[in-house]
Amino acid sequence: CPTCLLRPVHTCVRFGVDAMQRLSTLVRQIAPLSASVCSSEVTDDVNKEMAPTGTLRVALNMRNELLISGKSASGEPEGIAPSMASAFADKLGVPVQFIPYDSPAELSNDAEHDKWDIAMIGADPSRATFVDFTRPYCQIEATFAVPTTSGAQKCAEVDKDGVKIAGCAGAAYVLWLEANLKKAKLETVEGHDATYEYFKDEGCQAIAGLRPKLKKDASKRPATRILKDKFMAVEQAACTKKGREKGFKLLSEFIDDAKKSGMVSELLKKFKKEKDLTIP
């Protein structure tokens, strides 16, 4: 697509007819969306607000493996977030174009520019300068992994003087820690693997992360254990640019109805994430 020529870091994925047909089939399989999800009427004014180019441009955080399961053979993002966005585009009656980002920070930094119409990303006040967030459609526990020699049993016990915590830069749970830690020192690092290395090499007393990711990457952090409680839950939501009042109302209703109708629950089952994600 022409946008690709202007975006050396990210790639744009535009769904053609065949891909849209496959997504429409998926939508029909997981829930009777046309009847039960978002009953509000879609007017021309709403369409112009939400898809001013005639295509719904959707920003995705490709780092979140829980919501982006992978890519199809043709390069189309697959997972819970792309499926939700595709269903909303189907509601609007327009094609969908995915704008993949390598990190949530890069995605959030583009919020003030006309590069996407909606984004599927963890909600956080620091990301809400230029966008409005819907209520969350699912959430993910964030907790700490600590050395097996640590005496910490609960997350609150990590926030102490002299404690150094490693965290992946730009993640929603790291933004929360930046705003809420009282005594411990937070060290941010780009990328999960680099964060694990920093934790080990710099002698940190804890590493912050999403519980499913910490479990999956346990082998990369030998001699550590994951605390049983959480310090927060990352609320995964949709957002759109401020000023799109009618469109935001429709998007919010769509997210709420997607939960009520069972669509989100079915997507969690389809992508085998029901043990990792909860529906608030």
GROMACS .gro file of C-alpha atoms in nm:
model
  280
    1CYS     CA    1   0.000   0.000   0.000
    2PRO     CA    2   0.119   0.360  -0.054
    3THR     CA    3   0.154   0.414   0.321
    4CYS     CA    4   0.427   0.149   0.332
    5LEU     CA    5   0.655   0.378   0.135
    6LEU     CA    6   0.635   0.630   0.416
    7ARG     CA    7   0.684   0.380   0.701
    8PRO     CA    8   1.028   0.213   0.696
    9VAL     CA    9   0.986   0.057   1.041
   10HIS     CA   10   0.633  -0.081   1.016
   11THR     CA   11   0.451  -0.270   0.745
   12CYS     CA   12   0.093  -0.214   0.641
   13VAL     CA   13  -0.140  -0.504   0.569
   14ARG     CA   14  -0.448  -0.434   0.362
   15PHE     CA   15  -0.705  -0.709   0.342
   16GLY     CA   16  -0.823  -0.801  -0.004
   17VAL     CA   17  -1.154  -0.962  -0.095
   18ASP     CA   18  -1.048  -1.318  -0.008
   19ALA     CA   19  -0.908  -1.217   0.330
   20MET     CA   20  -1.216  -1.015   0.415
   21GLN     CA   21  -1.433  -1.312   0.323
   22ARG     CA   22  -1.231  -1.536   0.557
   23LEU     CA   23  -1.266  -1.283   0.837
   24SER     CA   24  -1.638  -1.250   0.778
   25THR     CA   25  -1.664  -1.628   0.804
   26LEU     CA   26  -1.474  -1.618   1.134
   27VAL     CA   27  -1.704  -1.348   1.266
   28ARG     CA   28  -2.013  -1.551   1.174
   29GLN     CA   29  -1.863  -1.857   1.343
   30ILE     CA   30  -1.781  -1.696   1.676
   31ALA     CA   31  -2.098  -1.492   1.731
   32PRO     CA   32  -2.409  -1.364   1.550
   33LEU     CA   33  -2.254  -1.020   1.537
   34SER     CA   34  -2.489  -0.862   1.288
   35ALA     CA   35  -2.777  -0.930   1.524
   36SER     CA   36  -2.632  -0.907   1.873
   37VAL     CA   37  -2.316  -0.696   1.870
   38CYS     CA   38  -2.360  -0.321   1.865
   39SER     CA   39  -2.716  -0.252   1.762
   40SER     CA   40  -2.664   0.123   1.704
   41GLU     CA   41  -2.716   0.247   1.353
   42VAL     CA   42  -2.405   0.324   1.149
   43THR     CA   43  -2.460   0.657   0.979
   44ASP     CA   44  -2.253   0.826   0.710
   45ASP     CA   45  -2.128   1.075   0.970
   46VAL     CA   46  -1.995   0.791   1.187
   47ASN     CA   47  -1.829   0.625   0.890
   48LYS     CA   48  -1.657   0.949   0.793
   49GLU     CA   49  -1.534   0.992   1.150
   50MET     CA   50  -1.404   0.639   1.197
   51ALA     CA   51  -1.285   0.560   0.844
   52PRO     CA   52  -1.219   0.894   0.671
   53THR     CA   53  -1.011   0.725   0.400
   54GLY     CA   54  -1.281   0.467   0.329
   55THR     CA   55  -1.077   0.200   0.508
   56LEU     CA   56  -1.056   0.137   0.883
   57ARG     CA   57  -0.687   0.172   0.969
   58VAL     CA   58  -0.613  -0.036   1.278
   59ALA     CA   59  -0.291  -0.004   1.481
   60LEU     CA   60  -0.172  -0.327   1.644
   61ASN     CA   61   0.097  -0.389   1.906
   62MET     CA   62   0.271  -0.691   1.754
   63ARG     CA   63   0.476  -0.745   2.071
   64ASN     CA   64   0.168  -0.866   2.259
   65GLU     CA   65   0.169  -1.239   2.182
   66LEU     CA   66  -0.150  -1.295   2.381
   67LEU     CA   67  -0.357  -1.078   2.149
   68ILE     CA   68  -0.157  -1.125   1.827
   69SER     CA   69  -0.114  -1.500   1.779
   70GLY     CA   70   0.088  -1.471   1.459
   71LYS     CA   71   0.044  -1.413   1.090
   72SER     CA   72  -0.128  -1.607   0.817
   73ALA     CA   73   0.059  -1.741   0.514
   74SER     CA   74  -0.026  -1.417   0.333
   75GLY     CA   75   0.110  -1.203   0.615
   76GLU     CA   76  -0.219  -1.101   0.775
   77PRO     CA   77  -0.208  -1.058   1.156
   78GLU     CA   78  -0.412  -1.319   1.340
   79GLY     CA   79  -0.542  -1.330   1.695
   80ILE     CA   80  -0.794  -1.179   1.931
   81ALA     CA   81  -0.714  -0.813   1.862
   82PRO     CA   82  -0.718  -0.841   1.480
   83SER     CA   83  -1.043  -1.039   1.498
   84MET     CA   84  -1.207  -0.775   1.716
   85ALA     CA   85  -1.094  -0.495   1.486
   86SER     CA   86  -1.207  -0.684   1.176
   87ALA     CA   87  -1.550  -0.736   1.329
   88PHE     CA   88  -1.578  -0.362   1.394
   89ALA     CA   89  -1.477  -0.287   1.035
   90ASP     CA   90  -1.743  -0.534   0.927
   91LYS     CA   91  -1.993  -0.338   1.140
   92LEU     CA   92  -1.892  -0.019   0.961
   93GLY     CA   93  -1.909  -0.196   0.625
   94VAL     CA   94  -1.555  -0.095   0.524
   95PRO     CA   95  -1.228  -0.281   0.453
   96VAL     CA   96  -0.968  -0.309   0.728
   97GLN     CA   97  -0.601  -0.214   0.703
   98PHE     CA   98  -0.367  -0.323   0.980
   99ILE     CA   99  -0.078  -0.099   1.085
  100PRO     CA  100   0.159  -0.324   1.286
  101TYR     CA  101   0.393  -0.169   1.542
  102ASP     CA  102   0.696  -0.332   1.701
  103SER     CA  103   0.619  -0.188   2.044
  104PRO     CA  104   0.332  -0.020   2.230
  105ALA     CA  105   0.546   0.290   2.281
  106GLU     CA  106   0.589   0.340   1.904
  107LEU     CA  107   0.217   0.289   1.850
  108SER     CA  108   0.126   0.535   2.124
  109ASN     CA  109   0.371   0.794   1.995
  110ASP     CA  110   0.185   0.800   1.662
  111ALA     CA  111  -0.150   0.876   1.827
  112GLU     CA  112  -0.125   1.247   1.747
  113HIS     CA  113  -0.063   1.180   1.377
  114ASP     CA  114  -0.306   1.071   1.106
  115LYS     CA  115  -0.164   0.722   1.067
  116TRP     CA  116  -0.442   0.508   1.212
  117ASP     CA  117  -0.811   0.532   1.306
  118ILE     CA  118  -0.838   0.291   1.598
  119ALA     CA  119  -0.580   0.104   1.803
  120MET     CA  120  -0.599  -0.216   2.004
  121ILE     CA  121  -0.372  -0.155   2.300
  122GLY     CA  122  -0.352  -0.159   2.678
  123ALA     CA  123  -0.530   0.141   2.827
  124ASP     CA  124  -0.321   0.378   3.039
  125PRO     CA  125  -0.369   0.746   3.134
  126SER     CA  126  -0.030   0.836   2.989
  127ARG     CA  127  -0.148   0.715   2.648
  128ALA     CA  128  -0.474   0.911   2.655
  129THR     CA  129  -0.349   1.256   2.552
  130PHE     CA  130  -0.477   1.227   2.197
  131VAL     CA  131  -0.720   0.935   2.220
  132ASP     CA  132  -1.023   0.811   2.413
  133PHE     CA  133  -1.023   0.453   2.543
  134THR     CA  134  -1.320   0.221   2.556
  135ARG     CA  135  -1.381  -0.001   2.855
  136PRO     CA  136  -1.154  -0.310   2.843
  137TYR     CA  137  -1.261  -0.625   2.661
  138CYS     CA  138  -1.006  -0.840   2.846
  139GLN     CA  139  -0.727  -0.801   3.097
  140ILE     CA  140  -0.390  -0.959   3.178
  141GLU     CA  141  -0.231  -0.992   3.521
  142ALA     CA  142   0.105  -0.822   3.573
  143THR     CA  143   0.335  -0.948   3.848
  144PHE     CA  144   0.701  -0.991   3.945
  145ALA     CA  145   0.952  -1.271   3.905
  146VAL     CA  146   1.216  -1.272   4.178
  147PRO     CA  147   1.527  -1.479   4.250
  148THR     CA  148   1.452  -1.801   4.433
  149THR     CA  149   1.663  -1.667   4.720
  150SER     CA  150   1.434  -1.363   4.761
  151GLY     CA  151   1.219  -1.337   5.070
  152ALA     CA  152   0.942  -1.155   4.882
  153GLN     CA  153   0.612  -1.343   4.876
  154LYS     CA  154   0.380  -1.061   4.763
  155CYS     CA  155   0.415  -0.781   4.509
  156ALA     CA  156   0.384  -0.513   4.775
  157GLU     CA  157   0.697  -0.650   4.939
  158VAL     CA  158   0.904  -0.570   4.628
  159ASP     CA  159   0.855  -0.194   4.657
  160LYS     CA  160   1.131  -0.132   4.910
  161ASP     CA  161   1.442   0.082   4.938
  162GLY     CA  162   1.742  -0.074   4.768
  163VAL     CA  163   1.532  -0.291   4.534
  164LYS     CA  164   1.598  -0.259   4.161
  165ILE     CA  165   1.324  -0.376   3.922
  166ALA     CA  166   1.376  -0.446   3.551
  167GLY     CA  167   1.090  -0.381   3.310
  168CYS     CA  168   1.027  -0.371   2.935
  169ALA     CA  169   1.014  -0.008   2.820
  170GLY     CA  170   0.677   0.124   2.707
  171ALA     CA  171   0.468  -0.166   2.840
  172ALA     CA  172   0.143  -0.066   3.012
  173TYR     CA  173   0.246  -0.235   3.336
  174VAL     CA  174   0.578  -0.049   3.331
  175LEU     CA  175   0.393   0.281   3.284
  176TRP     CA  176   0.186   0.185   3.590
  177LEU     CA  177   0.501   0.113   3.791
  178GLU     CA  178   0.653   0.446   3.687
  179ALA     CA  179   0.349   0.620   3.833
  180ASN     CA  180   0.300   0.405   4.143
  181LEU     CA  181   0.631   0.278   4.279
  182LYS     CA  182   0.721   0.450   4.606
  183LYS     CA  183   1.064   0.320   4.705
  184ALA     CA  184   1.204   0.066   4.456
  185LYS     CA  185   1.401   0.181   4.152
  186LEU     CA  186   1.266   0.090   3.808
  187GLU     CA  187   1.510   0.021   3.523
  188THR     CA  188   1.351   0.009   3.175
  189VAL     CA  189   1.503  -0.185   2.887
  190GLU     CA  190   1.398  -0.220   2.521
  191GLY     CA  191   1.263  -0.568   2.445
  192HIS     CA  192   1.179  -0.866   2.665
  193ASP     CA  193   1.496  -1.069   2.604
  194ALA     CA  194   1.714  -0.766   2.670
  195THR     CA  195   1.518  -0.707   2.991
  196TYR     CA  196   1.592  -1.062   3.106
  197GLU     CA  197   1.961  -1.011   3.033
  198TYR     CA  198   1.965  -0.684   3.223
  199PHE     CA  199   1.790  -0.846   3.519
  200LYS     CA  200   2.059  -1.115   3.532
  201ASP     CA  201   2.365  -0.904   3.453
  202GLU     CA  202   2.280  -0.606   3.675
  203GLY     CA  203   2.171  -0.807   3.978
  204CYS     CA  204   1.814  -0.679   3.991
  205GLN     CA  205   1.594  -0.799   4.275
  206ALA     CA  206   1.282  -0.834   4.057
  207ILE     CA  207   1.159  -0.828   3.699
  208ALA     CA  208   0.812  -0.704   3.605
  209GLY     CA  209   0.601  -0.872   3.339
  210LEU     CA  210   0.271  -1.016   3.231
  211ARG     CA  211   0.212  -1.343   3.413
  212PRO     CA  212   0.162  -1.555   3.097
  213LYS     CA  213   0.480  -1.412   2.940
  214LEU     CA  214   0.682  -1.468   3.257
  215LYS     CA  215   0.560  -1.829   3.269
  216LYS     CA  216   0.639  -1.887   2.903
  217ASP     CA  217   0.990  -1.742   2.933
  218ALA     CA  218   1.080  -1.913   3.262
  219SER     CA  219   1.376  -2.091   3.100
  220LYS     CA  220   1.528  -1.753   3.013
  221ARG     CA  221   1.535  -1.664   3.382
  222PRO     CA  222   1.692  -1.956   3.568
  223ALA     CA  223   1.671  -1.959   3.947
  224THR     CA  224   1.365  -1.734   3.962
  225ARG     CA  225   1.006  -1.779   4.076
  226ILE     CA  226   0.688  -1.587   3.996
  227LEU     CA  227   0.494  -1.424   4.279
  228LYS     CA  228   0.140  -1.554   4.324
  229ASP     CA  229  -0.039  -1.219   4.339
  230LYS     CA  230  -0.049  -0.928   4.094
  231PHE     CA  231   0.047  -0.561   4.125
  232MET     CA  232  -0.203  -0.459   3.853
  233ALA     CA  233  -0.397  -0.590   3.555
  234VAL     CA  234  -0.338  -0.450   3.207
  235GLU     CA  235  -0.674  -0.358   3.058
  236GLN     CA  236  -0.681  -0.433   2.687
  237ALA     CA  237  -0.909  -0.189   2.509
  238ALA     CA  238  -0.974  -0.007   2.183
  239CYS     CA  239  -0.915   0.362   2.133
  240THR     CA  240  -0.975   0.628   1.872
  241LYS     CA  241  -0.874   0.989   1.823
  242LYS     CA  242  -1.033   1.253   2.047
  243GLY     CA  243  -1.311   1.450   1.880
  244ARG     CA  244  -1.472   1.151   1.713
  245GLU     CA  245  -1.768   1.160   1.950
  246LYS     CA  246  -2.020   0.959   1.748
  247GLY     CA  247  -1.759   0.712   1.636
  248PHE     CA  248  -1.625   0.665   1.986
  249LYS     CA  249  -1.978   0.600   2.113
  250LEU     CA  250  -2.023   0.330   1.849
  251LEU     CA  251  -1.682   0.176   1.922
  252SER     CA  252  -1.755   0.172   2.296
  253GLU     CA  253  -2.093   0.006   2.241
  254PHE     CA  254  -1.930  -0.249   2.012
  255ILE     CA  255  -1.671  -0.345   2.276
  256ASP     CA  256  -1.935  -0.371   2.548
  257ASP     CA  257  -2.167  -0.578   2.330
  258ALA     CA  258  -1.882  -0.803   2.217
  259LYS     CA  259  -1.839  -0.905   2.580
  260LYS     CA  260  -2.211  -0.946   2.647
  261SER     CA  261  -2.274  -1.149   2.331
  262GLY     CA  262  -1.999  -1.401   2.409
  263MET     CA  263  -1.783  -1.297   2.115
  264VAL     CA  264  -1.479  -1.219   2.333
  265SER     CA  265  -1.521  -1.545   2.523
  266GLU     CA  266  -1.534  -1.741   2.197
  267LEU     CA  267  -1.222  -1.566   2.068
  268LEU     CA  268  -1.034  -1.653   2.386
  269LYS     CA  269  -1.127  -2.017   2.331
  270LYS     CA  270  -1.049  -2.009   1.959
  271PHE     CA  271  -0.697  -1.878   2.016
  272LYS     CA  272  -0.651  -2.086   2.334
  273LYS     CA  273  -0.601  -1.786   2.564
  274GLU     CA  274  -0.882  -1.845   2.813
  275LYS     CA  275  -0.628  -1.945   3.082
  276ASP     CA  276  -0.417  -1.633   3.027
  277LEU     CA  277  -0.682  -1.363   2.986
  278THR     CA  278  -0.990  -1.269   3.184
  279ILE     CA  279  -1.297  -1.073   3.077
  280PRO     CA  280  -1.377  -0.789   3.318
   0.00000   0.00000   0.00000
